[in-house]
CSV table of C-alpha atoms in Angstrom, one decimal:
chain,number,residue,atom,x,y,z
H,1,MET,CA,-5.8,-11.4,15.7
H,2,THR,CA,-6.4,-14.5,13.7
H,3,LEU,CA,-7.6,-15.0,10.1
H,4,ASN,CA,-10.8,-16.6,11.4
H,5,SER,CA,-11.7,-13.8,13.7
H,6,LEU,CA,-10.8,-11.2,11.1
H,7,TYR,CA,-12.6,-12.6,8.0
H,8,ARG,CA,-15.4,-15.0,8.7
H,9,MET,CA,-15.6,-16.3,5.2
H,10,LYS,CA,-17.7,-19.4,4.4
H,11,ILE,CA,-16.0,-22.3,2.9
H,12,SER,CA,-18.0,-21.7,-0.3
H,13,ASP,CA,-17.2,-18.0,-0.5
H,14,LYS,CA,-14.9,-17.0,-3.3
H,15,VAL,CA,-12.7,-13.9,-3.4
H,16,LEU,CA,-11.2,-12.0,-6.4
H,17,ILE,CA,-7.7,-10.5,-5.9
H,18,THR,CA,-6.2,-8.0,-8.4
H,19,GLY,CA,-2.5,-7.3,-8.1
H,20,SER,CA,-2.1,-10.8,-6.6
H,21,THR,CA,1.4,-11.3,-7.9
H,22,GLY,CA,2.7,-8.1,-6.4
H,23,PHE,CA,4.2,-7.4,-3.0
H,24,ILE,CA,1.0,-6.9,-1.1
H,25,GLY,CA,-1.4,-9.0,-3.2
H,26,SER,CA,0.8,-12.1,-2.9
H,27,ARG,CA,0.9,-12.0,0.9
H,28,LEU,CA,-2.9,-11.5,1.0
H,29,ALA,CA,-3.5,-14.5,-1.3
H,30,SER,CA,-1.2,-16.6,0.8
H,31,LYS,CA,-3.0,-15.6,4.0
H,32,ILE,CA,-6.5,-16.4,2.6
H,33,GLY,CA,-5.1,-19.5,1.0
H,34,GLN,CA,-4.3,-20.9,4.4
H,35,LYS,CA,-8.0,-21.3,4.9
H,36,ASN,CA,-9.1,-22.4,1.5
H,37,LEU,CA,-6.9,-22.1,-1.6
H,38,GLN,CA,-9.8,-22.9,-3.9
H,39,SER,CA,-11.6,-19.9,-2.6
H,40,ILE,CA,-9.3,-17.5,-4.5
H,41,ARG,CA,-9.5,-16.2,-8.1
H,42,ILE,CA,-6.9,-13.8,-9.3
H,43,VAL,CA,-6.6,-11.2,-12.0
H,44,SER,CA,-3.1,-11.3,-13.5
H,45,ARG,CA,-1.3,-10.3,-16.7
H,46,TYR,CA,-0.1,-13.9,-17.0
H,47,PRO,CA,-1.6,-17.4,-16.2
H,48,CYS,CA,-0.8,-18.7,-12.7
H,49,VAL,CA,-0.8,-22.4,-12.0
H,50,ASN,CA,-1.6,-22.0,-8.3
H,51,PHE,CA,-4.9,-20.1,-8.7
H,52,ASP,CA,-8.0,-19.8,-10.8
H,53,THR,CA,-6.7,-17.0,-13.0
H,54,VAL,CA,-8.4,-14.3,-15.2
H,55,VAL,CA,-5.7,-13.1,-17.6
H,56,CYS,CA,-6.1,-9.3,-18.0
H,57,ASN,CA,-3.8,-6.4,-18.5
H,58,PHE,CA,-5.6,-3.3,-17.1
H,59,GLU,CA,-3.4,-1.0,-19.3
H,60,LYS,CA,-4.8,-2.6,-22.5
H,61,GLU,CA,-7.9,-4.6,-21.6
H,62,SER,CA,-11.2,-4.4,-19.7
H,63,ILE,CA,-11.9,-7.1,-17.2
H,64,PRO,CA,-14.7,-9.4,-18.4
H,65,GLN,CA,-18.0,-9.8,-16.5
H,66,SER,CA,-17.3,-13.6,-16.3
H,67,ALA,CA,-14.4,-12.9,-14.0
H,68,LEU,CA,-16.8,-12.0,-11.2
H,69,GLU,CA,-19.0,-15.1,-11.4
H,70,SER,CA,-19.6,-16.5,-7.8
H,71,ILE,CA,-17.4,-13.8,-6.3
H,72,ASN,CA,-18.4,-12.6,-2.8
H,73,THR,CA,-15.5,-10.2,-2.0
H,74,ILE,CA,-13.1,-8.2,-4.2
H,75,PHE,CA,-9.7,-7.1,-3.0
H,76,HIS,CA,-8.5,-4.5,-5.6
H,77,ILE,CA,-4.8,-3.9,-5.1
H,78,ALA,CA,-3.6,-3.5,-8.7
H,79,GLY,CA,-2.6,0.0,-9.7
H,80,PHE,CA,-0.1,2.0,-11.7
H,81,SER,CA,2.5,3.9,-9.8
H,82,HIS,CA,6.1,5.0,-9.4
H,83,ASP,CA,6.8,5.1,-13.2
H,84,MET,CA,10.1,6.9,-13.7
H,85,ARG,CA,9.0,8.6,-16.9
H,86,ASP,CA,7.5,12.1,-16.9
H,87,ALA,CA,4.1,11.6,-15.2
H,88,ALA,CA,2.5,14.2,-17.5
H,89,LYS,CA,3.4,12.1,-20.6
H,90,ILE,CA,1.7,8.9,-19.3
H,91,GLN,CA,-1.2,10.5,-17.4
H,92,LYS,CA,-3.6,8.5,-19.6
H,93,ILE,CA,-2.2,5.3,-18.3
H,94,TYR,CA,-2.5,6.4,-14.7
H,95,LYS,CA,-6.2,7.3,-15.3
H,96,LYS,CA,-7.0,4.1,-17.2
H,97,VAL,CA,-5.5,1.8,-14.6
H,98,ASN,CA,-6.1,3.6,-11.4
H,99,VAL,CA,-9.5,5.1,-12.2
H,100,ASP,CA,-11.2,3.6,-15.2
H,101,ALA,CA,-10.3,-0.1,-14.5
H,102,THR,CA,-11.3,0.4,-10.8
H,103,ILE,CA,-14.7,1.8,-11.6
H,104,ARG,CA,-15.4,-0.7,-14.2
H,105,LEU,CA,-14.6,-3.5,-11.7
H,106,ALA,CA,-16.9,-1.9,-9.1
H,107,LYS,CA,-19.8,-1.5,-11.5
H,108,LEU,CA,-19.4,-5.1,-12.6
H,109,ALA,CA,-19.3,-6.1,-9.0
H,110,VAL,CA,-22.6,-4.5,-8.4
H,111,LYS,CA,-24.1,-6.3,-11.4
H,112,SER,CA,-22.7,-9.6,-10.1
H,113,ASN,CA,-24.1,-9.0,-6.6
H,114,VAL,CA,-20.6,-8.9,-5.0
H,115,LYS,CA,-21.1,-8.2,-1.3
H,116,ARG,CA,-17.8,-6.6,-0.4
H,117,PHE,CA,-15.2,-4.4,-2.3
H,118,VAL,CA,-11.9,-3.4,-0.6
H,119,PHE,CA,-9.8,-0.9,-2.4
H,120,VAL,CA,-6.1,-0.4,-1.6
H,121,SER,CA,-5.4,3.2,-2.2
H,122,SER,CA,-2.5,5.4,-1.1
H,123,THR,CA,-1.7,8.1,1.5
H,124,LYS,CA,-0.9,10.2,-1.6
H,125,ALA,CA,-4.6,10.5,-2.2
H,126,GLY,CA,-4.9,12.5,1.0
H,127,GLY,CA,-2.2,15.0,0.0
H,128,SER,CA,1.0,16.0,1.8
H,129,PRO,CA,0.6,15.8,5.6
H,130,ASN,CA,0.9,18.8,7.9
H,131,PHE,CA,4.4,18.3,9.4
H,132,SER,CA,3.3,19.4,12.9
H,133,VAL,CA,0.9,16.4,13.4
H,134,CYS,CA,0.4,12.9,12.1
H,135,ALA,CA,-2.3,13.2,9.5
H,136,SER,CA,-5.6,11.4,9.9
H,137,GLU,CA,-8.3,10.7,7.3
H,138,LYS,CA,-9.9,14.0,8.1
H,139,ASP,CA,-6.9,15.9,7.0
H,140,GLN,CA,-7.7,15.8,3.3
H,141,GLY,CA,-5.6,18.1,1.2
H,142,ASP,CA,-4.8,18.3,-2.5
H,143,PRO,CA,-3.7,14.8,-3.7
H,144,GLU,CA,0.0,14.5,-4.4
H,145,GLY,CA,1.0,14.1,-8.0
H,146,VAL,CA,-0.9,12.3,-10.8
H,147,TYR,CA,-0.7,9.1,-8.8
H,148,GLY,CA,-2.4,10.6,-5.8
H,149,LYS,CA,-5.0,12.4,-7.9
H,150,THR,CA,-6.1,9.3,-9.7
H,151,LYS,CA,-6.2,7.3,-6.5
H,152,ARG,CA,-8.4,10.0,-4.9
H,153,GLU,CA,-10.7,10.2,-8.0
H,154,ALA,CA,-11.1,6.4,-7.7
H,155,GLU,CA,-11.9,6.6,-4.0
H,156,LEU,CA,-14.6,9.2,-4.4
H,157,LYS,CA,-16.3,7.3,-7.3
H,158,LEU,CA,-16.1,4.0,-5.4
H,159,LEU,CA,-17.7,5.5,-2.3
H,160,LYS,CA,-20.5,6.9,-4.4
H,161,ILE,CA,-21.1,3.5,-6.1
H,162,GLY,CA,-21.1,1.8,-2.7
H,163,LYS,CA,-23.6,4.3,-1.3
H,164,GLU,CA,-26.0,4.0,-4.2
H,165,SER,CA,-25.8,0.2,-4.6
H,166,GLY,CA,-25.5,-1.0,-1.0
H,167,MET,CA,-22.3,-2.9,-1.7
H,168,HIS,CA,-19.9,-2.8,1.2
H,169,VAL,CA,-17.0,-0.6,0.1
H,170,SER,CA,-13.9,0.0,2.2
H,171,ILE,CA,-10.7,1.9,1.4
H,172,ILE,CA,-7.3,1.4,2.9
H,173,ARG,CA,-4.5,3.9,2.6
H,174,PRO,CA,-1.2,2.2,3.6
H,175,SER,CA,1.7,4.2,4.9
H,176,LEU,CA,5.2,3.0,3.7
H,177,VAL,CA,5.0,-0.8,3.5
H,178,TYR,CA,8.0,-2.9,4.3
H,179,GLY,CA,8.5,-6.7,4.4
H,180,PRO,CA,10.0,-9.6,2.4
H,181,ASN,CA,10.7,-8.7,-1.3
H,182,ALA,CA,9.8,-5.1,-0.9
H,183,LYS,CA,11.0,-2.9,-3.7
H,184,GLY,CA,11.7,0.8,-4.1
H,185,ASN,CA,13.6,3.1,-1.9
H,186,LEU,CA,13.7,0.9,1.1
H,187,GLN,CA,15.3,-2.0,-0.8
H,188,LEU,CA,17.8,0.5,-2.3
H,189,MET,CA,18.7,1.8,1.1
H,190,LEU,CA,19.1,-1.7,2.5
H,191,LEU,CA,21.3,-2.7,-0.4
H,192,GLY,CA,23.4,0.5,0.1
H,193,ILE,CA,23.9,-0.2,3.8
H,194,LYS,CA,24.7,-3.9,3.1
H,195,ASN,CA,27.4,-2.9,0.5
H,196,GLY,CA,28.8,0.0,2.5
H,197,TRP,CA,28.0,2.9,0.2
H,198,PHE,CA,24.9,4.4,2.0
H,199,PRO,CA,26.0,7.1,4.4
H,200,PRO,CA,24.9,7.2,8.1
H,201,LEU,CA,22.0,9.6,8.2
H,202,PRO,CA,21.7,12.4,10.7
H,203,GLU,CA,19.1,12.3,13.4
H,204,THR,CA,16.8,15.1,12.4
H,205,GLY,CA,13.8,14.1,14.5
H,206,ASN,CA,11.6,13.7,11.4
H,207,LYS,CA,8.6,11.3,11.6
H,208,ARG,CA,7.8,8.6,9.0
H,209,SER,CA,4.9,6.1,9.3
H,210,MET,CA,5.4,2.5,8.2
H,211,ILE,CA,3.6,-0.8,8.3
H,212,HIS,CA,4.8,-4.4,7.8
H,213,VAL,CA,3.0,-6.1,4.8
H,214,ASP,CA,1.6,-8.8,7.0
H,215,ASP,CA,0.0,-6.3,9.3
H,216,LEU,CA,-1.4,-4.5,6.3
H,217,VAL,CA,-3.0,-7.8,5.1
H,218,LEU,CA,-4.7,-8.1,8.6
H,219,ALA,CA,-6.0,-4.6,8.2
H,220,ILE,CA,-7.4,-5.3,4.7
H,221,LEU,CA,-9.2,-8.4,6.0
H,222,LEU,CA,-10.5,-6.5,8.9
H,223,VAL,CA,-12.2,-3.8,6.9
H,224,ALA,CA,-13.7,-6.4,4.6
H,225,ASP,CA,-15.3,-8.1,7.5
H,226,ASP,CA,-16.4,-5.3,9.8
H,227,GLU,CA,-19.7,-3.6,9.0
H,228,ARG,CA,-18.4,-0.4,10.6
H,229,ALA,CA,-15.9,-0.1,7.8
H,230,ASN,CA,-18.5,0.2,5.1
H,231,GLY,CA,-18.2,3.5,3.2
H,232,GLU,CA,-15.1,4.5,5.1
H,233,ILE,CA,-11.4,5.3,4.4
H,234,PHE,CA,-8.7,4.0,6.8
H,235,ILE,CA,-5.0,4.9,7.1
H,236,ALA,CA,-2.9,1.9,8.0
H,237,THR,CA,0.3,2.2,10.1
H,238,ASP,CA,2.0,0.2,12.8
H,239,GLY,CA,1.3,3.1,15.2
H,240,THR,CA,4.9,4.1,15.7
H,241,PRO,CA,6.5,7.0,13.9
H,242,TYR,CA,10.2,6.5,12.9
H,243,SER,CA,12.9,9.0,12.1
H,244,SER,CA,15.0,8.3,9.0
H,245,ARG,CA,17.9,7.6,11.4
H,246,ASP,CA,15.7,5.0,13.2
H,247,ILE,CA,15.1,3.3,9.8
H,248,TYR,CA,18.9,3.4,9.1
H,249,ASN,CA,19.7,1.9,12.5
H,250,ALA,CA,17.1,-0.8,12.1
H,251,MET,CA,18.5,-1.9,8.8
H,252,CYS,CA,22.0,-2.0,10.2
H,253,SER,CA,20.8,-4.2,13.1
H,254,ALA,CA,18.8,-6.4,10.6
H,255,LEU,CA,22.0,-6.9,8.6
H,256,ASP,CA,24.0,-7.6,11.7
H,257,LYS,CA,26.2,-4.6,11.0
H,258,SER,CA,27.5,-2.2,13.6
H,259,ILE,CA,25.6,1.0,13.8
H,260,PRO,CA,28.0,3.9,13.1
H,261,LYS,CA,28.4,6.4,15.9
H,262,TRP,CA,28.8,9.3,13.4
H,263,SER,CA,26.5,10.7,10.7
H,264,VAL,CA,26.7,12.9,7.7
H,265,PRO,CA,25.9,16.5,8.9
H,266,LYS,CA,22.5,17.6,7.8
H,267,GLY,CA,24.0,20.8,6.5
H,268,LEU,CA,25.7,18.8,3.7
H,269,PHE,CA,22.3,17.4,2.6
H,270,ASP,CA,20.9,21.0,2.7
H,271,MET,CA,23.7,22.2,0.5
H,272,ALA,CA,23.1,19.3,-2.0
H,273,SER,CA,19.4,20.1,-2.2
H,274,LEU,CA,20.3,23.5,-3.6
H,275,VAL,CA,21.9,22.0,-6.7
H,276,ASN,CA,18.7,21.2,-8.5
H,277,PRO,CA,15.0,20.4,-7.8
H,278,ARG,CA,15.3,16.7,-8.4
H,279,ILE,CA,18.0,16.3,-5.7
H,280,LYS,CA,15.9,18.5,-3.3
H,281,TYR,CA,12.9,16.3,-3.9
H,282,LYS,CA,14.8,13.1,-3.3
H,283,LEU,CA,16.4,14.4,-0.1
H,284,ASN,CA,12.9,15.6,1.1
H,285,LYS,CA,11.7,12.0,0.6
H,286,LEU,CA,14.7,10.7,2.5
H,287,LEU,CA,14.7,13.1,5.5
H,288,GLY,CA,11.3,14.7,5.4
H,289,ASP,CA,8.1,14.0,7.4
H,290,GLU,CA,5.4,11.6,6.3
H,291,CYS,CA,3.6,10.9,9.5
H,292,TYR,CA,0.0,9.4,9.6
H,293,SER,CA,-2.4,8.3,12.3
H,294,SER,CA,-4.1,4.9,12.2
H,295,ALA,CA,-6.4,5.7,15.2
H,296,LYS,CA,-9.5,5.2,13.1
H,297,LEU,CA,-8.4,1.7,12.1
H,298,GLU,CA,-7.3,0.9,15.6
H,299,ALA,CA,-10.9,1.8,16.8
H,300,LEU,CA,-12.1,-1.2,14.8
H,301,GLY,CA,-9.7,-3.4,16.9
H,302,PHE,CA,-6.6,-3.3,14.7
H,303,LYS,CA,-3.3,-3.6,16.4
H,304,ALA,CA,0.0,-4.1,14.5
H,305,LYS,CA,1.9,-7.2,15.5
H,306,LYS,CA,5.2,-6.2,14.0
H,307,SER,CA,7.6,-3.2,14.6
H,308,LEU,CA,10.4,-2.0,12.4
H,309,LYS,CA,12.9,-2.4,15.3
H,310,ASP,CA,12.1,-6.1,15.6
H,311,MET,CA,12.9,-6.9,12.0
H,312,ASN,CA,15.7,-9.0,10.5
H,313,GLU,CA,17.2,-8.9,6.9
H,314,THR,CA,14.4,-11.0,5.4
H,315,ASP,CA,11.8,-8.5,6.6
H,316,PHE,CA,13.0,-5.8,4.3
């Protein structure tokens, strides 16, 4: 799949990208910029010399109507997530950024005759998957945590706005995203393996879905362009479930380190999970199932180009 075949943007078209300095947004901006750098306007907390920039902090400010002048497509990636503080204490920030700012942007988009609006949501909005199958968009449960709840609220309100206004609205729920400069648990795991303190994980046969950031960018562009994606939610994965041990082995290979032939017995992790709920939660995140199906996205023609097992150190 090429950019031209995925996103048939006229040379005069202009896109607005929020979250453009982040992990996903920066790769999207770079991809679109290959066609026409001048076609991009970004929303950022700070001025950016490379792009037409609207300076706005969604936690404190409302995006101005003028930001959407001449905009044809909005890629809304900015959000508030993974704050280490007690979520209940900062629930207002989650709602203000993930819901209020999103809906204001969508309503301004309608007023400004924006044609397409793509929202990057989260699999957390669909709730915890049933461990016996890889969850699809139809398997909607109770959203996970305040982050998942606010993302789901934004999804529902966006779909309503799109239906009532006629604006093309598409929603992407990425599975775990990896790639250059990724942060979070994947980067911590890679650093631990590199420095020799992360233990060899047992093979538990669990299933975790992932997607490379560049494949996610292709999926985002696809749903912006394909009329069949209007009013729909799509889960994005590379189509291959991985066990936690698979991920561990892939990181060892990427770092050119020998893969240990032994592993820490799962029983030790089970014992550790009994110590307190926080440890149990972290171990569930490490060894549990988070498997999703991207069959709906693949029906539009999406096919991931990258696999976890093909990666090198710069891909994590």
